[in-house]
Coordinates of C-alpha atoms in Angstrom, one line a residue:
X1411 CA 109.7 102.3 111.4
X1412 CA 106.5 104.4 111.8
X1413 CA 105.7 106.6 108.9
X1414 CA 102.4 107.9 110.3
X1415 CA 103.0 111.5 109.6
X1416 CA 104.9 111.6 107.0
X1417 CA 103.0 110.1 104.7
X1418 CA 99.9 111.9 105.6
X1419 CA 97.8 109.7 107.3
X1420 CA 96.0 110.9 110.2
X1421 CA 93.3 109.1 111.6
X1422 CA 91.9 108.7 115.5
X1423 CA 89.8 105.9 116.1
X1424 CA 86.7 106.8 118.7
X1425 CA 85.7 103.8 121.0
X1426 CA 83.5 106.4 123.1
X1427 CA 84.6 105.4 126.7
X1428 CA 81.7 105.3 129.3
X1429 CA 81.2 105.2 133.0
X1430 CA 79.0 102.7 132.2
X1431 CA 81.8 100.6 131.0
X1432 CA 79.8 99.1 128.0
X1433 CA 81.2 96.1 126.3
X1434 CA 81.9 97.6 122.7
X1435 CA 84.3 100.0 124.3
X1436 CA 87.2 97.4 124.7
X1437 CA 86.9 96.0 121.0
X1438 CA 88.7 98.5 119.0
X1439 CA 88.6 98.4 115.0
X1440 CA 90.0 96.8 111.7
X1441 CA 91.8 97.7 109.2
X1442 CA 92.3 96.8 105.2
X1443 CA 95.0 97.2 102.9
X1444 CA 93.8 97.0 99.3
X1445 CA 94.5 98.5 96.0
X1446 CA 90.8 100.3 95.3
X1447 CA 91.8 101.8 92.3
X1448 CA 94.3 99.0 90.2
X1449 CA 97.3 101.2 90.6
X1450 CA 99.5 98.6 92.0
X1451 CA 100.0 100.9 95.7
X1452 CA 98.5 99.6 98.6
X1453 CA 95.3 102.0 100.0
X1454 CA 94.4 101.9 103.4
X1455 CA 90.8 101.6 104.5
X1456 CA 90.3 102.2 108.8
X1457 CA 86.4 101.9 110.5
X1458 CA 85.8 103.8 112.9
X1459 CA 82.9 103.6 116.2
X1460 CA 80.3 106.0 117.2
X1461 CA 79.3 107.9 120.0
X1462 CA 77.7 106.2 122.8
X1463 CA 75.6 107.9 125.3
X1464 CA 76.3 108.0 129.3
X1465 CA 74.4 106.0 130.0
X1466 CA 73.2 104.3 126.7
X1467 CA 69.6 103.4 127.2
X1468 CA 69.0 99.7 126.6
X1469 CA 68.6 98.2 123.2
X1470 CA 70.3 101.4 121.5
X1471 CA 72.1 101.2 118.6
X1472 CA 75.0 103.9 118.3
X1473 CA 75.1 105.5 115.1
X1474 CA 77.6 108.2 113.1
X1475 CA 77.2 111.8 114.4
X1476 CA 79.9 113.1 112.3
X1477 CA 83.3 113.3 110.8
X1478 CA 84.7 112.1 114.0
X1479 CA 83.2 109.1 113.3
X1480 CA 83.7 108.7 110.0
X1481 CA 85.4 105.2 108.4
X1482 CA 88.2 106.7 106.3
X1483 CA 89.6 105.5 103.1
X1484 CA 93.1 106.9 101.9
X1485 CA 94.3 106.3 98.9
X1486 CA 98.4 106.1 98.4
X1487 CA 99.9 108.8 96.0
X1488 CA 102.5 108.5 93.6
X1489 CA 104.9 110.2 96.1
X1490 CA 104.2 107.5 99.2
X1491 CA 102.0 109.8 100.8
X1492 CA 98.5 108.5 101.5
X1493 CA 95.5 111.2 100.7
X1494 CA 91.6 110.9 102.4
X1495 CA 89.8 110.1 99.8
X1496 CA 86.3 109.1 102.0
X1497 CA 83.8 111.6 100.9
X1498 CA 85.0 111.1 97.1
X1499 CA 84.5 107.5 97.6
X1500 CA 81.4 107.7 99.8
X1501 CA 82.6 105.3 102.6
X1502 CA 82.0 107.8 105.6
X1503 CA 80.3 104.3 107.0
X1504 CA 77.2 104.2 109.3
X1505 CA 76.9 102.7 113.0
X1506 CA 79.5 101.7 115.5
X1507 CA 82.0 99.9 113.2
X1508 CA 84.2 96.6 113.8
X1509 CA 85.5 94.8 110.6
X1510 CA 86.4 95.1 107.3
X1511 CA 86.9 92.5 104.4
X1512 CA 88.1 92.6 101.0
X1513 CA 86.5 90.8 97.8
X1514 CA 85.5 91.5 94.3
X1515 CA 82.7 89.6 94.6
X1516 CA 81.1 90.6 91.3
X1517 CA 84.5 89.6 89.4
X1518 CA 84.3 93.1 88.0
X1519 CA 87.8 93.5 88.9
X1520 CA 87.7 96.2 91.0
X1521 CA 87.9 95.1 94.8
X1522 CA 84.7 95.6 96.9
X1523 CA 84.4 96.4 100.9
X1524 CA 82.3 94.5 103.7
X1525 CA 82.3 96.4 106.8
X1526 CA 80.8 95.1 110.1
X1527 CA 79.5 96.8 113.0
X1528 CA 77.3 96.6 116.2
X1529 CA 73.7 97.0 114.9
X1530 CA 74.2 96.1 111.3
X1531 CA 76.8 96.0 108.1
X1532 CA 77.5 97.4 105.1
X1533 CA 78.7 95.9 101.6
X1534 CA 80.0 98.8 99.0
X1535 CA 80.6 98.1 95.5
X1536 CA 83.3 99.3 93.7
X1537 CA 82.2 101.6 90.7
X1538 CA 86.1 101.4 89.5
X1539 CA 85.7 105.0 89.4
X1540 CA 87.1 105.8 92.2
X1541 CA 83.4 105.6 94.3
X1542 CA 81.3 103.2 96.2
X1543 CA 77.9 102.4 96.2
X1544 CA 76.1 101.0 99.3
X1545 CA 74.5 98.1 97.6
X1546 CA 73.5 96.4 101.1
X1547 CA 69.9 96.5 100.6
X1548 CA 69.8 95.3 97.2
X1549 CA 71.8 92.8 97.9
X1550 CA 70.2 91.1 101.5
X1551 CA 73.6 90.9 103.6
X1552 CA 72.7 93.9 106.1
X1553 CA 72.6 91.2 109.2
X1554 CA 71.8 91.6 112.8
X1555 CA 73.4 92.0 116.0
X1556 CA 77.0 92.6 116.7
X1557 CA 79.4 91.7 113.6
X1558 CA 82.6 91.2 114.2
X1559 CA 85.5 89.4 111.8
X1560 CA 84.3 88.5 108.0
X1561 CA 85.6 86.1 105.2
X1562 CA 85.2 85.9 101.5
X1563 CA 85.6 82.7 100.4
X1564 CA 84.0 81.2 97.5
X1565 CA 82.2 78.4 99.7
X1566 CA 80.9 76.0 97.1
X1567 CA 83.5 76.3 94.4
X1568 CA 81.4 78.2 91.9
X1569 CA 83.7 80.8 90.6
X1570 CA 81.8 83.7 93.4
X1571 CA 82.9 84.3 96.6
X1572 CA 80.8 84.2 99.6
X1573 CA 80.4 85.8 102.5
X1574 CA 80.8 84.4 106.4
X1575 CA 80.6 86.8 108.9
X1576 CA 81.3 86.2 112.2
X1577 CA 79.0 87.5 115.5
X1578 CA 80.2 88.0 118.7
X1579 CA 77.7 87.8 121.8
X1580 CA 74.1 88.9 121.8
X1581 CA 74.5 92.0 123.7
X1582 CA 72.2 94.8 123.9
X1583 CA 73.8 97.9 126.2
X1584 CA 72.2 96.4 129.5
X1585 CA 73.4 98.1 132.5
X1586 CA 75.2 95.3 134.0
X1587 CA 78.2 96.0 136.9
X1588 CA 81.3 94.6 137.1
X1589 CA 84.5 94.8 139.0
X1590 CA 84.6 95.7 142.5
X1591 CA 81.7 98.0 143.9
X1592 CA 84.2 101.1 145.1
X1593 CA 85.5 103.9 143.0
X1594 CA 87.9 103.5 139.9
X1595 CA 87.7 99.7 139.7
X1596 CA 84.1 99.5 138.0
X1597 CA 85.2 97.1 135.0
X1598 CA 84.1 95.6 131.8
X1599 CA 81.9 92.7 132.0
X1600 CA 83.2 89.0 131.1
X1601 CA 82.2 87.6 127.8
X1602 CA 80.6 84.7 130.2
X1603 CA 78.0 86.7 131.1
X1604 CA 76.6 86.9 127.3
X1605 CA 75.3 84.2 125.3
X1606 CA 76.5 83.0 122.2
X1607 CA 75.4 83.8 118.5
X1608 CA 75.5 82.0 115.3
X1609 CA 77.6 83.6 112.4
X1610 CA 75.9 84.9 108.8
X1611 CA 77.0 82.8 106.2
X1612 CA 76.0 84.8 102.8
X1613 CA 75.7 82.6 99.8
X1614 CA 76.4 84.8 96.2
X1615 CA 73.6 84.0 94.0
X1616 CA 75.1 86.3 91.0
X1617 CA 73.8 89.3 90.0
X1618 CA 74.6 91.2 92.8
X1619 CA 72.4 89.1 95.5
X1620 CA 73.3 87.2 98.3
X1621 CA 71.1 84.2 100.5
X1622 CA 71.6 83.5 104.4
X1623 CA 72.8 80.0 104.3
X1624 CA 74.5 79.4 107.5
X1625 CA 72.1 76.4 108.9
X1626 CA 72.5 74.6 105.5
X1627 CA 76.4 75.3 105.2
X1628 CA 76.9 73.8 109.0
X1629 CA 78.7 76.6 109.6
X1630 CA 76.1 77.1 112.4
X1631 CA 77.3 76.4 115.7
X1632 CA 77.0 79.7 118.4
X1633 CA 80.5 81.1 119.4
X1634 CA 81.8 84.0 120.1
X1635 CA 83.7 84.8 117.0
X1636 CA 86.4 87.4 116.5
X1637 CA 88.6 85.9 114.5
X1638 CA 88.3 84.1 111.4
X1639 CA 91.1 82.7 108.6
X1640 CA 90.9 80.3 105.9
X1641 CA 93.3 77.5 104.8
X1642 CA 93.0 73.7 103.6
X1643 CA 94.4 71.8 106.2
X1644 CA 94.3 68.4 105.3
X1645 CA 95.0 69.4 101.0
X1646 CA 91.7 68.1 100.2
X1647 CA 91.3 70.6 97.5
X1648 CA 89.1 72.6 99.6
X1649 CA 89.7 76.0 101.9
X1650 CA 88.7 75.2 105.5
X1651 CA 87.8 77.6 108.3
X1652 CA 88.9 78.3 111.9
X1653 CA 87.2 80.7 114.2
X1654 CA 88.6 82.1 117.1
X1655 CA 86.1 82.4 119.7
X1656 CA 86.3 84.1 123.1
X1657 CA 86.6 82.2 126.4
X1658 CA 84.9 79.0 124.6
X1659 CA 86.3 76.3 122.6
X1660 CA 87.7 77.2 119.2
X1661 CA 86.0 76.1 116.1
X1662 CA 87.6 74.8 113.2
X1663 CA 85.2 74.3 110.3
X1664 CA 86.2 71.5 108.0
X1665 CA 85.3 71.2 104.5
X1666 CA 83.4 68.5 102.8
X1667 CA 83.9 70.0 99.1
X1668 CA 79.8 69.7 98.7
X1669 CA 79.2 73.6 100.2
X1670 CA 78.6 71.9 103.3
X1671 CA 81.0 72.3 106.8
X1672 CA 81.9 70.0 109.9
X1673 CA 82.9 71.4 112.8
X1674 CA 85.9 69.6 113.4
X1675 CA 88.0 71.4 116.4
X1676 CA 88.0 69.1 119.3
X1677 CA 88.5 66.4 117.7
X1678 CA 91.4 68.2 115.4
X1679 CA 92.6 69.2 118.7
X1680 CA 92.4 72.7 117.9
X1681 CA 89.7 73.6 120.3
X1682 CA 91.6 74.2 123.3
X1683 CA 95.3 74.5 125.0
X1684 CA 97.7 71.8 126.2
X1685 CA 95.4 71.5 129.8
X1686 CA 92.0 71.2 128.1
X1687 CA 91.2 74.7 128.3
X1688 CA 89.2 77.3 126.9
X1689 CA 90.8 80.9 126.4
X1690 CA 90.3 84.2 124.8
X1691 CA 90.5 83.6 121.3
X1692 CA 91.1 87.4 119.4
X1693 CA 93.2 86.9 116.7
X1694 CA 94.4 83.9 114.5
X1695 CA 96.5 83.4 111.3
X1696 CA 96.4 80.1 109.0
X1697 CA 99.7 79.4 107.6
X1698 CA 102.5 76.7 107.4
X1699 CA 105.4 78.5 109.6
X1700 CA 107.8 75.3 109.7
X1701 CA 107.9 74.7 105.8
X1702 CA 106.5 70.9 106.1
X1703 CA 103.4 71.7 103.3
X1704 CA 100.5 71.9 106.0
X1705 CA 99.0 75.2 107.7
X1706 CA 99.3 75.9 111.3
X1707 CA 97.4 77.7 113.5
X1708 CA 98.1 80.5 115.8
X1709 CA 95.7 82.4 118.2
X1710 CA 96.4 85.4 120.4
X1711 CA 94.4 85.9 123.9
X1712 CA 94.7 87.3 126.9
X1713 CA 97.4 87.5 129.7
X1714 CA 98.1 85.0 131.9
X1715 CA 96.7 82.4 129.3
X1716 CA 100.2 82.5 126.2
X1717 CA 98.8 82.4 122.6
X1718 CA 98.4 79.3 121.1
X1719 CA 100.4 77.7 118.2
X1720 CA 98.5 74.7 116.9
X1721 CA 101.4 72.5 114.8
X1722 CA 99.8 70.8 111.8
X1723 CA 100.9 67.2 112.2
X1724 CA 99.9 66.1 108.8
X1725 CA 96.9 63.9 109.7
X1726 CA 94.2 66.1 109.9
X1727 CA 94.9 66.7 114.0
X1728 CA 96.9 69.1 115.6
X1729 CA 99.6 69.6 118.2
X1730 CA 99.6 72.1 120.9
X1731 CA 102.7 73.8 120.4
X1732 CA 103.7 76.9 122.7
X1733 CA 105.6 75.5 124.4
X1734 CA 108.1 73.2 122.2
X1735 CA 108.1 76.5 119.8
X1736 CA 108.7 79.1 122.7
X1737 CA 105.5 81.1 122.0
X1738 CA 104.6 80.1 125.6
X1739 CA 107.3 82.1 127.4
X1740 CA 107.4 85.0 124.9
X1741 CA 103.4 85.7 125.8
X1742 CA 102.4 84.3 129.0
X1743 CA 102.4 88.1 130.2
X1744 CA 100.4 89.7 127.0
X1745 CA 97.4 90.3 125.6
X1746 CA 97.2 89.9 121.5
X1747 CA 95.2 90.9 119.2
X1748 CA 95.9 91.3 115.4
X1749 CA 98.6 88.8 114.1
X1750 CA 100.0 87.4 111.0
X1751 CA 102.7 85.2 110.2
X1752 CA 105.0 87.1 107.9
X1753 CA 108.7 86.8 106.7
X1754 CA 109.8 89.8 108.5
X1755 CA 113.7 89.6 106.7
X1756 CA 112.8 87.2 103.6
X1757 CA 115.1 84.3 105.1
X1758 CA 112.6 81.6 103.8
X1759 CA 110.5 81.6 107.6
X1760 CA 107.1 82.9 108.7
X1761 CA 107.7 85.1 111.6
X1762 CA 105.0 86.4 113.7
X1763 CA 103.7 90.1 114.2
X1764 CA 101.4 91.0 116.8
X1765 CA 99.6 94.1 118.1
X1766 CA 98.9 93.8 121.8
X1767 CA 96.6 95.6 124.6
X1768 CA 94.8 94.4 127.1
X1769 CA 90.7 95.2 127.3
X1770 CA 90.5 95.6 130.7
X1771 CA 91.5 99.6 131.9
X1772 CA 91.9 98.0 135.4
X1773 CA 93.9 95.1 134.8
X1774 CA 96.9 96.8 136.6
X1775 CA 95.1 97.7 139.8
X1776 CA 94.4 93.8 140.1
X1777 CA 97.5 92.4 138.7
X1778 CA 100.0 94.8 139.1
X1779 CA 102.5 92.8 136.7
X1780 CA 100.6 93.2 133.6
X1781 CA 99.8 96.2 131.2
X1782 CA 96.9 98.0 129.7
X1783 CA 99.4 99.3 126.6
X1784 CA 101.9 97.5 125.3
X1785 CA 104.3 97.5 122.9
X1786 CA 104.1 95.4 119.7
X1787 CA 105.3 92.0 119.8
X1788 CA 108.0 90.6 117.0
X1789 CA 108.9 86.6 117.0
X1790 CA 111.6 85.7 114.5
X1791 CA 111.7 82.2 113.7
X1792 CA 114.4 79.9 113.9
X1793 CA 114.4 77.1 111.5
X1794 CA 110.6 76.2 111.9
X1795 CA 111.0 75.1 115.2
X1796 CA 111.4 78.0 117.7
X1797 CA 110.3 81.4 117.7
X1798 CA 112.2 84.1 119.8
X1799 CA 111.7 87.7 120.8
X1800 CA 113.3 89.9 118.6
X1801 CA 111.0 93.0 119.4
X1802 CA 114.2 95.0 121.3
X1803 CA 116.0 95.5 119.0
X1804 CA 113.4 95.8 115.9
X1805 CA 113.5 99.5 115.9
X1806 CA 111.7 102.1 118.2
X1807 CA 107.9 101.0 117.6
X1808 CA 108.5 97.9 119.7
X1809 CA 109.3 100.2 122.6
X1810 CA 105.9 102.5 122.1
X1811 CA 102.9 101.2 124.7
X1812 CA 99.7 100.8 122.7
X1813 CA 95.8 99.5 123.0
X1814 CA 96.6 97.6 120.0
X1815 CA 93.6 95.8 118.2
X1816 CA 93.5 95.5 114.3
X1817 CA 96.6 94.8 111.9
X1818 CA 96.4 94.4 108.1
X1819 CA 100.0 93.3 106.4
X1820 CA 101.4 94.2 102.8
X1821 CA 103.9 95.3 101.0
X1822 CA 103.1 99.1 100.9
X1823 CA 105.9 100.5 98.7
X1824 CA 106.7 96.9 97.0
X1825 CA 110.1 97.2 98.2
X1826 CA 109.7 93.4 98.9
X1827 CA 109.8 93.8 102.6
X1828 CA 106.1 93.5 103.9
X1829 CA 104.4 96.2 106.1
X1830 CA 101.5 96.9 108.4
X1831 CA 98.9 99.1 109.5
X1832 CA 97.8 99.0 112.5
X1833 CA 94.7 100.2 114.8
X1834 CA 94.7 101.5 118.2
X1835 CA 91.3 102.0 120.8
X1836 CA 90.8 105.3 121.2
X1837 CA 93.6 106.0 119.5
X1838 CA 95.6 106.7 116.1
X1839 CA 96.6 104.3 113.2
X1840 CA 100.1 103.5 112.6
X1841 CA 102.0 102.8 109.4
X1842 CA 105.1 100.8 109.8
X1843 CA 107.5 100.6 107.0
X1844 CA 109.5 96.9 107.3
X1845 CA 113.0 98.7 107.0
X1846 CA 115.2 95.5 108.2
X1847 CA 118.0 95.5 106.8
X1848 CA 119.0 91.9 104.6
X1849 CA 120.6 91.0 101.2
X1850 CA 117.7 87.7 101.2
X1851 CA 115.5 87.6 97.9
X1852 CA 112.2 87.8 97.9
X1853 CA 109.0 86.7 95.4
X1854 CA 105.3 87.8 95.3
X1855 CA 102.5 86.7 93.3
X1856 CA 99.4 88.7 92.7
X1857 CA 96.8 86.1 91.0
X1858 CA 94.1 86.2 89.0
X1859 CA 91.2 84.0 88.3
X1860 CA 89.4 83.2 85.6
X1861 CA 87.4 79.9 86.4
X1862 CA 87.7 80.8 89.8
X1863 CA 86.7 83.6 91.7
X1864 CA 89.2 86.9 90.2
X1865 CA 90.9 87.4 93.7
X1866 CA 91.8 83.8 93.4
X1867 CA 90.6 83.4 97.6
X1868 CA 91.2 79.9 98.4
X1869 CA 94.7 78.9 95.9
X1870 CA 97.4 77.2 96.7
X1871 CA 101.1 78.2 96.1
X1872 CA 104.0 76.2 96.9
X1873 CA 107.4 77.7 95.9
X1874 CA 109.9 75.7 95.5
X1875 CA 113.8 76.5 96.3
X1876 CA 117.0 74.9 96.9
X1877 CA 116.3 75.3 100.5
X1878 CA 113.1 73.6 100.2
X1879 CA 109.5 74.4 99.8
X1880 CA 107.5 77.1 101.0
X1881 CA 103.4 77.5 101.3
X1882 CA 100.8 80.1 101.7
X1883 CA 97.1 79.9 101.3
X1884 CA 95.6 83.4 99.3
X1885 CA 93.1 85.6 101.7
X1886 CA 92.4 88.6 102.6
X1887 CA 91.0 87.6 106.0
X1888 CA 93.0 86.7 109.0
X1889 CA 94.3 88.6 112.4
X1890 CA 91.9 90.7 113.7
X1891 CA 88.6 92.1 112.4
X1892 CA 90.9 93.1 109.7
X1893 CA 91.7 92.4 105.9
X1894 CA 95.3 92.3 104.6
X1895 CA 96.8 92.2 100.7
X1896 CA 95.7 89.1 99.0
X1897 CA 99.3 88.7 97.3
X1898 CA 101.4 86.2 98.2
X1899 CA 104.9 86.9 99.5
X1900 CA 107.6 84.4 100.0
X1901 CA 111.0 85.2 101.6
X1902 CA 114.0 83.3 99.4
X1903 CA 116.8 83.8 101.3
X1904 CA 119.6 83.5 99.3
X1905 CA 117.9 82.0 96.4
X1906 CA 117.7 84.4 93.1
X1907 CA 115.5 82.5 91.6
X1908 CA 112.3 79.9 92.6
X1909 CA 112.9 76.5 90.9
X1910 CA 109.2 76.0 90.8
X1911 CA 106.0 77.8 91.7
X1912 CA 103.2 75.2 91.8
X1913 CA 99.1 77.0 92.0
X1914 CA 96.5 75.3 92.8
X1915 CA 93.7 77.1 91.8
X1916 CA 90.1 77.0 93.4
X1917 CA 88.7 75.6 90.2
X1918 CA 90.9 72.6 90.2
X1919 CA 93.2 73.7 87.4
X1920 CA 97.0 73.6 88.8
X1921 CA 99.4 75.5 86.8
X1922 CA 103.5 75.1 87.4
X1923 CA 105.9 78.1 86.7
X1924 CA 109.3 77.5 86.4
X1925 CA 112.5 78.6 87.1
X1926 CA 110.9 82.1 88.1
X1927 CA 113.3 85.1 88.7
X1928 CA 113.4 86.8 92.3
X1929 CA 112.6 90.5 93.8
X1930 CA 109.6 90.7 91.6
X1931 CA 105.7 91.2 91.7
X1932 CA 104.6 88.5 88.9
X1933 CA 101.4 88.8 88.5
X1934 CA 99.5 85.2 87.2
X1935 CA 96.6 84.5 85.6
X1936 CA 94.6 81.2 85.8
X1937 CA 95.0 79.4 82.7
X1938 CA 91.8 78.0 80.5
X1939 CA 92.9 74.2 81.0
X1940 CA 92.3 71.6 83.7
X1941 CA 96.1 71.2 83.9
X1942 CA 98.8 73.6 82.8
X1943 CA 102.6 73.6 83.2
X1944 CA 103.3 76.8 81.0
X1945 CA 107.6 77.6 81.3
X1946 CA 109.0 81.1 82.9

């Protein structure tokens, strides 16, 4: 259901559309969902662009002109309604925005914000206070060029997370015509036409400073990122990374467990679709949707090409799965951009929501069968082994016609049902309160490290239930250029109670919990020992 207005939130995201038809336009903005202040609600966090001249001279870099422009952070009252905050917090944001991530990197305990943009970032620490301090400078992680999706992740298992941040093409407002050369079908330029760029990788030296390590990492090769998510596929011990790149292979970053990366995706076969090839990778989320132990993959992209569901066989390769699972009908005809594999009605699968829009505002004068807005897109699964479209008769949002782009999911009034935010170009936010209606049980976790980094990026969680195991990664990153709440949720179906909950924390230590009581938030904290099996 969309709660927009009433709980307060009003926000219009400005993607300054041109003549010109300059790139940036089509690429909408993220979104976070975070609790900023430790009151156990969910705040939301939007970026926003900035104006862009008609025509922009070449080499330009758009900045802020005012509140219009402003990033916006509202914070969720005790009453469910959501209150703007920004100029309190001091997060009215600079440059024509793109991302957001979420990480305490300082282990303060108070969660911190990376935004990216065209032209340069920002990083704001949290004072706790209710304020943020642009600490960019100070601490070396301003980057160039155009930013797009970020990642903390705690990269060399040091107890600090890190940052990797990904960049899309090197682009700099040439005037450059596309489309046919007669009025109305002037259009935006192919990402083909622009080379590639190699991402930031920002190693956390303590003490508030950060070094550029991307060529030592390996996590160096030139793509066209714009999505990024974390998960260990092969249960190495170690959180691996997959990029989604556009209209070039994927990569998946594999890791060796010595701060170092291998770029893995061809031969993991998840570089490209069933025919060998390439697509427009926007989106992506990292999770285990048929309950077997190992993460999948899935990737939106653009119509006429179906979003990709990579199957995790087991054995460090993957299967190209659209269309055994279904996924292949459901989008040959849409264009996706933020997704995340959630359990919509807590029956013990990972369903899939999706914001959708196409980038092109003359795709229907050339292909009269497809959209420029459409309506979200809900896939129920069925057992782990097909999804089907369930988005008719989900309630009236999956009837509204959007330019979807960013989605961050969480459980916004911990009803156990998770939610979403999600971002529109040139256009509002929406809140969507999960109202399905189900008797199933539910259980989230909400960990805390100690040895390892305090948002515990990078564990491990497998619940275990009569009905058989369940596992999730914890991240913020994922979707699109977005950051969603780093608790763990698991649907339980019928289950009031988890037999087990097994953690595998970044440092090494895995703790068991057992017999662990459903419909609650339990929040966990990593224990001092290597091994601990502590009783619930």
């Amino acid at each position: 259901m969309d709660i927009t207005d009433k709980t307060f939130l009003h926000f219009l995201y400005s993607s300054s559309h041109t003549a010109k038809h300059y790139l940036p336009e089509t690429m909408g903005a993220g979104v976070a969902l975070f609790d900023y202040d430790n009151d156990g609600h969910l705040d939301v966090f939007l970026v926003n662009g900035a104006p862009i001249a008609d025509p922009t001279p070449k080499g330009t870099i758009p900045q802020k002109s005012g509140p219009k422009y402003w990033n916006r952070l509202f914070h969720r009252k005790t009453d469910g309604t959501f209150e703007d905050v920004t100029e309190k917090a001091g997060l009215q944001g600079a440059g024509y925005g793109m991302g957001v991530a979420v990480g305490d990197y300082d282990n303060d305990g108070f969660e911190d914000l990376y935004v990216t943009a065209y032209g340069g970032n920002k990083l704001y620490h949290n004072n706790g206070d209710g304020t943020f301090k642009d600490v960019t400078d100070s601490a070396g992680v301003a980057g160039s060029g155009w930013s797009t999706s970020a990642a903390w992740i705690d990269l060399d298992n040091d107890g600090l997370l890190d940052l990797v941040v990904l960049r899309y093409v090197q682009y700099d407002f040439e005037d450059i015509f596309c489309g046919e050369h007669r009025e109305g079908y002037r259009s935006y330029c192919h990402p083909d036409l622009f080379q590639p760029v190699v991402p930031l990788v920002y190693h956390n030296d303590g003490h508030g400073h950060f070094t550029e390590i991307s060529k030592k990492t390996g996590i160096s090769k030139p793509g066209k990122g714009l999505g990024i998510a974390i998960a260990d596929y092969d249960h190495d011990g170690h959180p691996d990374i997959f990029v989604a790149n556009d209209s070039m292979v994927e990569f998946l970053y594999h890791n060796n467990g010595d701060g170092t990366f291998e770029e893995t995706g061809l031969i993991s076969g998840a570089a490209v679709d069933a025919d060998g090839r390439t697509f427009a990778g926007m989106g992506v989320a990292f999770d285990d949707y048929n309950n077997d132990g190992w993460p999948d993959i899935v990737v939106t992209d653009l119509a006429n090409q179906r979003y990709a569901l990579f199957q995790n066989t087991g054995t460090s390769t993957f299967n190209y799965a659209s269309f055994n699972s279904g996924i292949a009908n459901s989008t040959i005809l849409h264009s996706g951009w933020g997704v995340a594999f959630l359990d919509y009605d807590n029956d013990g699968w990972k369903d899939l929501l999706i914001a959708q829009g196409h980038d092109l505002d003359t795709i229907e004068l050339n292909y009269p069968n497809l959209r420029y807005h459409e309506p979200m897109l809900l896939l129920r699964n069925v057992g782990g082994k097909t999804f089907v479209d369930v988005s008719a008769n989900s309630g009236a949002i999956f009837h509204q016609s959007w330019l979807g782009r960013g989605m961050a999911t969480g459980d916004i009034d911990n009803d156990g049902r998770i939610d979403a935010v999600v971002t529109t170009n040139d256009g509002p936010a929406y809140v969507l309160r999960n109202e399905t209606p189900t008797q199933n049980h539910w259980l989230t976790l909400k960990l805390i490290g100690h040895r390892s980094n305090r948002d515990a990026i990078g564990a491990e969680v497998r619940v275990m239930t009569a009905a058989g195991q369940q596992v999730a990664t914890v991240s913020t990153c994922g979707s699109y250029l977005s950051s969603s709440d780093k608790r763990v949720h698991f649907g339980l179906g019928a289950e009031s109670a988890a037999q087990s909950v097994e953690i595998r924390w970044p440092s090494g230590t895995k703790q068991i919990l057992k017999n662990v009581a459903a419909d609650q938030v339990l929040v966990v904290d990593e224990p001092n020992a290597s091994t601990a099996t502590p009783g619930k």
